[in-house]
Coordinates of C-alpha atoms and ligand atoms in Angstrom, one line a residue:
M15 CA 3.3 -34.7 3.1
S16 CA 4.9 -31.3 3.5
I17 CA 2.9 -28.5 5.0
T18 CA 1.9 -25.7 2.6
A19 CA 0.7 -22.1 3.3
I20 CA -3.0 -21.4 3.8
K21 CA -5.0 -20.5 0.6
G22 CA -4.9 -16.7 0.1
F23 CA -1.9 -16.2 2.4
N24 CA 1.3 -15.6 0.4
D25 CA 5.0 -15.7 1.0
L26 CA 7.0 -12.7 -0.1
L27 CA 10.0 -14.2 -1.9
P28 CA 13.3 -12.4 -2.5
A29 CA 12.5 -11.8 -6.2
E30 CA 9.6 -9.5 -5.1
S31 CA 10.9 -8.1 -1.8
G32 CA 12.8 -5.3 -3.7
H33 CA 9.4 -4.1 -5.1
W34 CA 7.9 -4.0 -1.6
Q35 CA 10.9 -2.2 -0.1
F36 CA 10.8 0.4 -2.8
I37 CA 7.0 0.9 -2.2
E38 CA 7.5 1.2 1.6
Q39 CA 10.5 3.5 1.3
T40 CA 8.8 5.8 -1.2
A41 CA 5.7 6.0 1.0
R42 CA 7.8 6.8 4.1
K43 CA 9.6 9.5 2.2
V44 CA 6.5 11.1 0.8
F45 CA 4.5 10.9 4.1
T46 CA 7.4 12.4 6.0
R47 CA 7.5 15.3 3.5
F48 CA 3.8 15.9 4.3
G49 CA 4.4 15.9 8.0
F50 CA 3.0 12.4 8.9
S51 CA 4.4 10.2 11.7
E52 CA 4.2 6.4 11.9
I53 CA 1.8 4.6 14.2
R54 CA 1.8 0.8 14.8
V55 CA -1.3 -0.8 16.1
P56 CA -2.1 -4.5 16.9
I57 CA -3.2 -6.9 14.1
V58 CA -5.9 -8.3 16.4
E59 CA -8.6 -6.1 17.9
K60 CA -11.9 -6.7 19.7
T61 CA -14.5 -7.7 17.1
E62 CA -16.9 -4.9 18.2
L63 CA -14.4 -2.3 17.0
F64 CA -14.9 -3.4 13.4
C65 CA -18.6 -3.9 13.6
R66 CA -19.1 -0.4 15.0
S67 CA -16.8 1.4 12.5
I68 CA -17.0 -0.5 9.2
G69 CA -20.7 -1.3 9.7
D70 CA -22.7 -4.4 10.4
T71 CA -24.3 -4.6 7.0
T72 CA -21.1 -4.3 4.9
D73 CA -19.6 -7.3 3.1
I74 CA -16.5 -7.0 5.2
V75 CA -18.3 -7.4 8.5
E76 CA -21.1 -9.7 7.2
K77 CA -18.9 -12.2 5.3
E78 CA -15.2 -11.5 5.3
M79 CA -13.8 -11.2 8.9
Y80 CA -11.5 -13.7 10.5
T81 CA -13.2 -13.8 13.9
F82 CA -12.5 -16.2 16.7
N83 CA -12.9 -16.6 20.4
D84 CA -9.7 -16.6 22.4
K85 CA -9.2 -18.9 25.4
G86 CA -10.9 -16.4 27.6
G87 CA -14.0 -16.4 25.5
N88 CA -13.5 -12.9 24.0
S89 CA -14.5 -12.4 20.4
L90 CA -11.4 -11.1 18.5
T91 CA -10.9 -10.3 14.8
L92 CA -7.8 -10.1 12.6
R93 CA -8.0 -6.5 11.4
P94 CA -9.6 -6.3 7.9
E95 CA -8.4 -2.7 7.5
G96 CA -6.3 -0.1 9.3
T97 CA -8.5 2.9 10.0
A98 CA -10.6 1.5 12.9
G99 CA -7.5 0.4 14.9
V100 CA -5.8 3.8 14.4
M101 CA -8.9 5.6 15.6
R102 CA -9.2 3.3 18.6
A103 CA -5.6 4.2 19.5
L104 CA -6.2 7.9 18.9
I105 CA -9.1 7.8 21.4
E106 CA -7.4 5.4 23.9
H107 CA -4.2 7.5 24.1
K108 CA -6.1 10.8 23.8
L109 CA -3.8 11.8 20.9
Y110 CA -6.4 14.4 19.9
A111 CA -5.8 16.2 23.2
L112 CA -2.0 16.3 22.8
D113 CA -2.3 17.8 19.3
S114 CA -5.5 19.1 17.7
L115 CA -4.2 17.8 14.4
N116 CA -2.9 14.3 14.0
K117 CA -1.3 13.0 10.8
L118 CA -0.5 9.3 11.1
Y119 CA 0.6 6.6 8.7
Y120 CA 0.9 2.8 9.0
M121 CA 1.8 -0.2 7.0
G122 CA 1.1 -3.9 7.6
P123 CA -1.0 -7.0 6.9
M124 CA -4.8 -6.9 6.8
F125 CA -7.1 -10.0 6.6
R126 CA -10.3 -10.6 4.6
H127 CA -11.9 -13.9 3.8
E128 CA -12.5 -13.1 0.1
R129 CA -12.2 -15.4 -2.8
P130 CA -8.5 -15.2 -3.8
Q131 CA -7.6 -14.2 -7.3
K132 CA -5.0 -12.0 -9.0
G133 CA -4.7 -8.9 -6.8
R134 CA -7.1 -10.2 -4.2
Y135 CA -5.8 -12.2 -1.2
R136 CA -6.9 -13.2 2.2
Q137 CA -3.8 -11.7 3.9
F138 CA -2.9 -8.6 2.0
H139 CA -0.9 -5.5 3.0
Q140 CA -1.9 -1.9 3.2
I141 CA 0.0 1.3 3.5
G142 CA -2.3 4.0 4.8
A143 CA -2.5 7.5 6.2
E144 CA -5.0 9.2 8.4
V145 CA -5.5 12.9 9.4
T146 CA -7.8 13.8 12.2
G147 CA -8.8 17.2 13.5
A148 CA -9.4 19.1 10.3
A149 CA -12.7 19.5 8.5
D150 CA -11.4 22.0 6.1
P151 CA -11.5 21.0 2.4
L152 CA -7.9 21.9 2.1
I153 CA -7.0 18.8 4.1
D154 CA -9.0 16.6 1.7
A155 CA -7.0 18.2 -1.2
Q156 CA -3.7 17.8 0.7
V157 CA -4.4 14.0 1.2
L158 CA -5.2 13.7 -2.4
L159 CA -2.1 15.6 -3.4
M160 CA -0.1 13.3 -1.2
V161 CA -1.6 10.2 -2.8
S162 CA -1.0 11.6 -6.3
R163 CA 2.6 12.5 -5.4
L164 CA 3.2 9.1 -4.0
F165 CA 2.2 7.4 -7.2
Q166 CA 4.2 9.9 -9.2
E167 CA 7.3 9.0 -7.1
L168 CA 6.5 5.3 -7.6
G169 CA 6.7 6.0 -11.3
L170 CA 3.1 4.9 -11.8
T171 CA 1.1 7.3 -13.9
E172 CA -1.7 4.9 -15.0
P173 CA -4.0 4.7 -12.0
Q174 CA -6.6 7.4 -12.4
L175 CA -7.9 9.4 -9.4
Q176 CA -11.7 9.4 -9.2
I177 CA -13.5 11.4 -6.5
N178 CA -17.0 11.6 -5.2
S179 CA -18.9 13.1 -2.3
L180 CA -21.1 10.9 -0.2
G181 CA -22.7 13.8 1.7
C182 CA -23.4 13.9 5.4
P183 CA -26.1 12.8 7.9
A184 CA -28.0 15.9 6.9
C185 CA -28.3 15.2 3.1
R186 CA -27.7 11.5 2.7
P187 CA -31.1 10.2 4.1
A188 CA -33.0 12.2 1.3
Y189 CA -30.7 10.8 -1.3
R190 CA -31.1 7.3 0.1
E191 CA -34.9 7.7 -0.1
A192 CA -34.6 8.8 -3.7
L193 CA -32.4 5.9 -4.6
V194 CA -34.6 3.3 -2.8
A195 CA -37.6 4.7 -4.7
F196 CA -35.7 4.3 -8.0
L197 CA -34.5 0.8 -7.1
A198 CA -38.0 -0.3 -6.0
E199 CA -39.3 0.3 -9.5
R200 CA -36.6 -2.0 -10.8
Q201 CA -36.8 -4.7 -8.2
D202 CA -37.1 -7.6 -10.6
A203 CA -33.9 -6.7 -12.5
L204 CA -31.8 -6.6 -9.4
C205 CA -29.7 -9.5 -8.1
E206 CA -30.7 -11.2 -4.8
D207 CA -27.9 -9.4 -2.8
C208 CA -29.0 -6.0 -4.0
R209 CA -32.7 -6.7 -3.3
R210 CA -31.8 -7.9 0.2
R211 CA -29.6 -4.8 0.8
Q212 CA -32.3 -2.3 -0.2
A213 CA -33.4 -1.9 3.3
T214 CA -30.0 -1.9 4.9
N215 CA -27.4 -0.6 2.4
P216 CA -29.1 0.4 -0.8
L217 CA -26.1 2.4 -2.1
R218 CA -24.2 -0.8 -2.7
A219 CA -26.4 -1.5 -5.7
L220 CA -24.5 1.3 -7.5
D221 CA -21.3 -0.8 -7.1
C222 CA -22.8 -4.2 -7.9
K223 CA -20.9 -5.9 -10.8
V224 CA -23.8 -8.2 -11.8
P225 CA -24.7 -7.1 -15.4
G226 CA -28.5 -6.9 -14.6
C227 CA -27.8 -4.5 -11.7
V228 CA -25.4 -2.4 -13.8
E229 CA -28.1 -2.1 -16.5
A230 CA -30.9 -1.4 -14.0
T231 CA -29.1 1.3 -12.1
K232 CA -28.2 3.3 -15.2
G233 CA -29.7 6.7 -14.7
A234 CA -30.0 6.2 -10.9
P235 CA -30.2 9.5 -8.9
S236 CA -26.8 10.9 -8.2
M237 CA -25.5 11.8 -4.7
L238 CA -23.8 14.9 -6.1
E239 CA -27.2 16.3 -7.1
H240 CA -28.5 15.7 -3.6
L241 CA -25.7 17.3 -1.5
C242 CA -26.8 19.9 1.0
S243 CA -25.3 23.4 0.5
D244 CA -22.5 22.8 3.1
C245 CA -21.4 19.5 1.5
D246 CA -21.7 21.0 -2.0
A247 CA -19.5 24.0 -1.0
H248 CA -17.0 21.6 0.7
F249 CA -16.8 19.4 -2.4
A250 CA -16.5 22.5 -4.7
A251 CA -13.6 23.8 -2.5
V252 CA -11.8 20.4 -2.6
Q253 CA -11.9 20.6 -6.4
G254 CA -10.7 24.2 -6.4
Y255 CA -7.6 23.2 -4.4
L256 CA -7.0 20.2 -6.6
G257 CA -7.1 22.5 -9.6
A258 CA -4.7 24.9 -8.0
A259 CA -2.2 22.1 -7.4
A260 CA -2.9 20.7 -10.9
V261 CA -3.8 17.3 -9.5
P262 CA -5.6 15.3 -12.3
Y263 CA -8.9 13.7 -11.3
S264 CA -12.3 12.8 -12.6
L265 CA -15.7 12.7 -10.9
N266 CA -17.3 9.4 -10.3
P267 CA -20.8 10.0 -8.9
R268 CA -21.4 6.2 -8.7
M269 CA -18.5 5.5 -6.4
V270 CA -19.7 4.0 -3.2
R271 CA -17.3 2.6 -0.7
G272 CA -17.4 -0.8 1.0
L273 CA -17.2 0.7 4.5
D274 CA -19.9 2.6 6.2
Y275 CA -17.9 5.3 8.0
Y276 CA -17.5 7.6 5.0
T277 CA -18.9 11.1 4.7
R278 CA -18.3 13.8 2.1
T279 CA -15.2 13.3 0.0
T280 CA -14.4 9.7 -1.1
F281 CA -11.9 8.6 -3.7
E282 CA -10.2 5.7 -5.5
L283 CA -7.2 5.3 -7.7
V284 CA -8.4 2.9 -10.4
T285 CA -6.4 0.9 -13.0
G286 CA -7.5 -1.1 -16.0
L287 CA -4.4 -3.3 -15.7
L288 CA -5.4 -5.6 -12.9
G289 CA -8.6 -7.2 -14.2
A290 CA -11.4 -7.3 -11.8
Q291 CA -9.3 -5.7 -9.0
S292 CA -9.4 -2.1 -10.3
A293 CA -8.8 -0.2 -7.0
V294 CA -5.2 0.3 -6.2
A295 CA -5.8 2.8 -3.4
A296 CA -8.9 4.2 -1.8
G297 CA -10.1 6.4 1.0
G298 CA -12.2 9.3 2.1
R299 CA -13.5 11.5 4.9
Y300 CA -15.0 9.9 8.0
D301 CA -16.2 12.8 10.1
G302 CA -18.4 10.8 12.5
L303 CA -16.2 7.9 13.2
V304 CA -14.2 9.0 16.2
E305 CA -17.4 10.0 18.0
Q306 CA -19.1 6.8 17.0
L307 CA -16.2 4.9 18.7
G308 CA -16.7 6.8 21.9
G309 CA -14.2 9.7 21.3
P310 CA -14.9 13.4 20.8
A311 CA -16.3 14.9 17.6
V312 CA -13.1 14.9 15.7
P313 CA -13.3 14.9 11.9
G314 CA -11.0 12.6 9.9
I315 CA -9.8 11.7 6.4
G316 CA -7.4 9.1 5.1
F317 CA -6.6 6.4 2.5
A318 CA -4.9 3.1 2.1
L319 CA -3.2 1.5 -0.9
G320 CA -2.9 -2.2 -1.5
V321 CA 0.8 -3.1 -1.6
E322 CA 0.3 -6.3 -3.6
R323 CA -1.6 -4.4 -6.3
V324 CA 1.0 -1.6 -6.5
A325 CA 3.7 -4.3 -6.7
L326 CA 1.8 -5.9 -9.6
L327 CA 1.7 -2.5 -11.4
L328 CA 5.5 -2.1 -10.9
G329 CA 5.7 -5.4 -12.9
D330 CA 9.1 -6.4 -14.3
R331 CA 11.0 -3.3 -13.0
S332 CA 14.2 -4.6 -11.4
F333 CA 14.9 -3.6 -7.8
A334 CA 17.6 -6.2 -7.3
Q335 CA 20.5 -5.0 -5.2
S336 CA 23.5 -6.3 -7.1
P337 CA 27.0 -6.1 -5.6
D338 CA 29.4 -3.3 -6.4
L339 CA 32.3 -5.7 -6.4
F340 CA 33.0 -9.5 -6.5
I341 CA 36.4 -10.5 -5.1
A342 CA 37.5 -13.8 -6.7
V343 CA 40.4 -15.5 -4.9
M344 CA 43.0 -18.1 -5.7
G345 CA 44.8 -19.8 -2.8
D346 CA 44.6 -19.5 1.0
A347 CA 46.7 -16.3 1.3
A348 CA 44.5 -14.6 -1.3
R349 CA 41.4 -15.9 0.5
L350 CA 42.5 -14.2 3.7
A351 CA 43.5 -10.9 2.0
G352 CA 40.2 -11.0 0.0
F353 CA 38.2 -11.4 3.2
S354 CA 39.9 -8.5 5.0
L355 CA 39.5 -6.3 1.8
M356 CA 35.8 -7.2 1.7
A357 CA 35.3 -6.2 5.4
A358 CA 37.1 -2.9 4.9
L359 CA 35.1 -2.1 1.7
Q360 CA 31.8 -3.0 3.4
D361 CA 32.6 -0.6 6.2
Q362 CA 32.8 2.1 3.5
G363 CA 29.2 1.2 2.5
L364 CA 30.0 -0.8 -0.6
R365 CA 28.2 -4.0 -1.4
V366 CA 30.9 -6.6 -1.7
E367 CA 30.8 -10.4 -2.2
T368 CA 33.6 -13.0 -2.2
D369 CA 33.8 -16.8 -2.6
V370 CA 32.4 -18.7 0.4
E371 CA 31.9 -22.0 -1.3
G372 CA 35.5 -22.9 -2.3
K373 CA 34.7 -22.7 -5.9
S374 CA 37.2 -22.9 -8.8
L375 CA 38.1 -19.6 -10.4
K376 CA 35.7 -20.3 -13.3
G377 CA 32.9 -21.1 -10.7
Q378 CA 33.6 -17.8 -8.9
M379 CA 33.4 -15.9 -12.2
R380 CA 30.1 -17.6 -12.9
R381 CA 28.8 -16.5 -9.5
A382 CA 29.9 -12.9 -10.1
D383 CA 28.0 -12.9 -13.4
K384 CA 24.9 -14.4 -11.7
L385 CA 25.0 -11.8 -9.0
Q386 CA 25.4 -9.1 -11.7
A387 CA 28.3 -7.6 -9.8
R388 CA 29.3 -4.2 -11.3
Y389 CA 33.0 -4.9 -10.9
C390 CA 35.1 -8.0 -10.4
M391 CA 38.7 -8.6 -9.4
V392 CA 40.9 -11.8 -9.1
V393 CA 43.3 -11.9 -6.2
G394 CA 46.1 -14.5 -6.4
E395 CA 49.7 -14.9 -5.5
D396 CA 50.9 -12.4 -8.2
E397 CA 48.5 -9.7 -7.0
L398 CA 49.5 -10.2 -3.4
A399 CA 53.2 -10.0 -4.3
K400 CA 52.7 -6.8 -6.4
Q401 CA 50.0 -5.4 -4.2
S402 CA 48.1 -4.4 -7.3
V403 CA 45.1 -5.9 -9.0
S404 CA 43.2 -5.6 -12.2
L405 CA 39.7 -4.3 -11.7
K406 CA 37.2 -5.3 -14.4
R407 CA 34.0 -3.3 -15.1
M408 CA 31.6 -6.1 -16.0
A409 CA 29.3 -4.0 -18.2
D410 CA 31.9 -3.3 -20.9
G411 CA 34.9 -5.4 -19.8
E412 CA 37.1 -2.3 -19.3
Q413 CA 40.1 -3.1 -17.0
Q414 CA 42.2 -0.8 -14.8
T415 CA 45.0 -1.6 -12.5
V416 CA 44.6 -0.4 -8.9
Q417 CA 46.5 -0.7 -5.7
L418 CA 45.4 -3.6 -3.6
D419 CA 44.1 -1.6 -0.7
A420 CA 40.6 -0.7 0.4
V421 CA 40.9 3.1 -0.2
A422 CA 42.2 2.7 -3.8
V423 CA 39.7 0.0 -4.7
A424 CA 36.8 2.0 -3.1
A425 CA 37.8 5.1 -5.0
A426 CA 37.9 3.2 -8.3
V427 CA 34.6 1.4 -7.7
T428 CA 32.7 4.5 -6.6
G429 CA 34.4 6.7 -9.1
G430 CA 33.2 4.4 -11.8
A431 CA 29.7 4.4 -10.5
S432 CA 28.9 7.6 -12.2
T433 CA 30.4 6.8 -15.5
Ligands
LIG8 P1 -10.5 -0.4 1.1 O1 -11.0 0.2 -0.2 O2 -11.3 -1.5 1.7 O3 -10.3 0.8 2.1 O4 -9.0 -1.0 0.9 C1 -8.0 -0.1 0.4 C2 -7.1 -0.9 -0.6 O5 -6.6 -2.1 -0.1 C3 -7.8 -1.3 -1.9 O6 -7.9 -0.2 -2.8 C4 -7.0 -2.4 -2.4 O7 -5.8 -1.8 -3.1 C5 -6.5 -3.0 -1.1 N1 -7.2 -4.2 -0.8 C6 -8.4 -4.4 -0.2 N2 -8.8 -5.7 -0.1 C7 -7.8 -6.4 -0.7 C8 -7.6 -7.8 -0.9 N3 -8.4 -8.7 -0.4 N4 -6.4 -8.2 -1.5 C9 -5.5 -7.3 -1.9 N5 -5.7 -5.9 -1.7 C10 -6.8 -5.5 -1.1 C11 -9.9 0.6 3.4 O8 -9.4 -0.4 3.8 C12 -9.9 1.9 4.2 N6 -9.5 1.6 5.6 C13 -9.1 3.0 3.5 C14 -9.2 4.3 4.3 C15 -8.2 4.8 5.1 N7 -10.2 5.1 4.3 C16 -9.9 6.1 5.1 N8 -8.7 5.9 5.6

């Protein structure tokens, strides 16, 4: 029996890799425009890093991590997200001392042992960005502006930006108490998970999809009404900047994130097009995280998008790289001339294909069609003798006669590109 891939771990096949390259290239372009540099960190980290950052009582740490002991008996984990590793690197290499402001981006695979379904996988890919060193609400707005511009450049207008503030260690305890008191009165209506989490992570009840919990938490106290004056002013300023840059958003006071490190501004880009998996990108501020991991008190904010989910939203859009020219050949001399013409045209940056399978002329034309070549030419004895060739534009069949040399053919093919 042949060996198959592990459940929830997917191959990226050529039909889809164009989508991914477009997403990655667009992200690099937008991030660079906003002054971000790339960082690459390991896929495997010490388990403790994720327990201390994401939080012991989160679903990710409680249920979803790929954790194993290596041969030396160390507990290691395949990273379930990118922020923890990037902050570990920031501390380990003292990047905060080299520059008070660090703007970093990353892309790569993450691993969570969730139940696979459309848009949810066990190995999935994130593209993320993190800024450390700035507590100013302007940075929150800049990150949100960048996320919004990224989706604009991807041509995706549908995901809606929702924002919330989760307060800070000064105001969240009082909110938590108010919420726990509210939930205590509705104990019987809550699911087992939410009842269990009341002591450890009561905010998760606001995010629970079980219908009884959704109903029971209607009218629950809102974090936004419990913000201390500093958090309130911070959140108001973020919204002021978003207004100034005309970034569309809506408030979602029920948004709680599945990771414990968040403070103040949190956000999600949500879509109605992916069924149960509504978040395409998400992030927020994490002012205490670097200190919690043993570094200095450096504030931070960032986000990550799910590449698979963005690719699903791009849907049927074609990113296929079809050749500029297919050179069909008849006879050995033409084959040699076609090969050298191909080499010269490729050196000029054109995408050129020729026959490599010894196909008949008809077979070669079928291949040119399949590849959706923009232009096609047939080189045979006649063309070699005259040193001229008929160049056919495949879209409309228009033919022109050009000299059989790389400069003339390149000029005709690129000149035709804009028509
Ligand atoms: P997150 O909300 O856990 O946040 O994940 C971010 C995005 O990753 C989600 O919105 C979703 O698009 C994608 N994603 C998550 N899990 C899966 C999955 N099982 N399959 C497919 N896609 C998935 C974080 O990970 C934070 N580190 C984001 C952040 C960066 N916050 C601050 N900085």
